[in-house]
Amino acid sequence: KGMDAPQIIISLYDDLNRYVNTNLNADQMLDLAKILMQVDIDTINLITIPGEGKKIDGTYFILHDEEATLQILLDVYYTKTN
């Protein structure tokens, strides 16, 4: 209660490390949290990469559909020119 985003990130860091594999350390996560606090969430567009979940050697992965992912990247980041 009464914690802001950076404090929440710090307090959850150990829990996150059990479930998330990242090369970010706590200071880097804190820096990102500070940046994200300034972002208007209504301006964020969410896109889901199509794919399927698969368990490989006891670890779950999302195997993306390469063709559909490429099309999403083209649609989002490139503009057709004549």
GROMACS .gro file of C-alpha atoms in nm, residues 45-54 61-77:
model
   27
   45ASN     CA    1  -0.100  -0.026  -2.900
   46LEU     CA    2  -0.092  -0.394  -2.806
   47ILE     CA    3  -0.020  -0.652  -3.073
   48THR     CA    4  -0.009  -1.024  -3.003
   49ILE     CA    5   0.241  -1.226  -3.200
   50PRO     CA    6   0.062  -1.535  -3.332
   51GLY     CA    7   0.198  -1.870  -3.234
   52GLU     CA    8   0.150  -2.174  -3.016
   53GLY     CA    9   0.282  -2.281  -2.678
   54LYS     CA   10   0.503  -2.585  -2.665
   61PHE     CA   11   0.803  -2.169  -2.508
   62ILE     CA   12   0.588  -1.970  -2.747
   63LEU     CA   13   0.676  -2.070  -3.102
   64HIS     CA   14   0.571  -1.781  -3.319
   65ASP     CA   15   0.430  -1.809  -3.669
   66GLU     CA   16   0.719  -1.660  -3.869
   67GLU     CA   17   0.515  -1.559  -4.173
   68ALA     CA   18   0.240  -1.394  -3.968
   69THR     CA   19   0.498  -1.221  -3.746
   70LEU     CA   20   0.679  -1.084  -4.050
   71GLN     CA   21   0.351  -0.948  -4.184
   72ILE     CA   22   0.281  -0.775  -3.851
   73LEU     CA   23   0.627  -0.616  -3.856
   74LEU     CA   24   0.574  -0.495  -4.212
   75ASP     CA   25   0.231  -0.355  -4.128
   76VAL     CA   26   0.347  -0.174  -3.816
   77TYR     CA   27   0.688  -0.041  -3.915
   0.00000   0.00000   0.00000
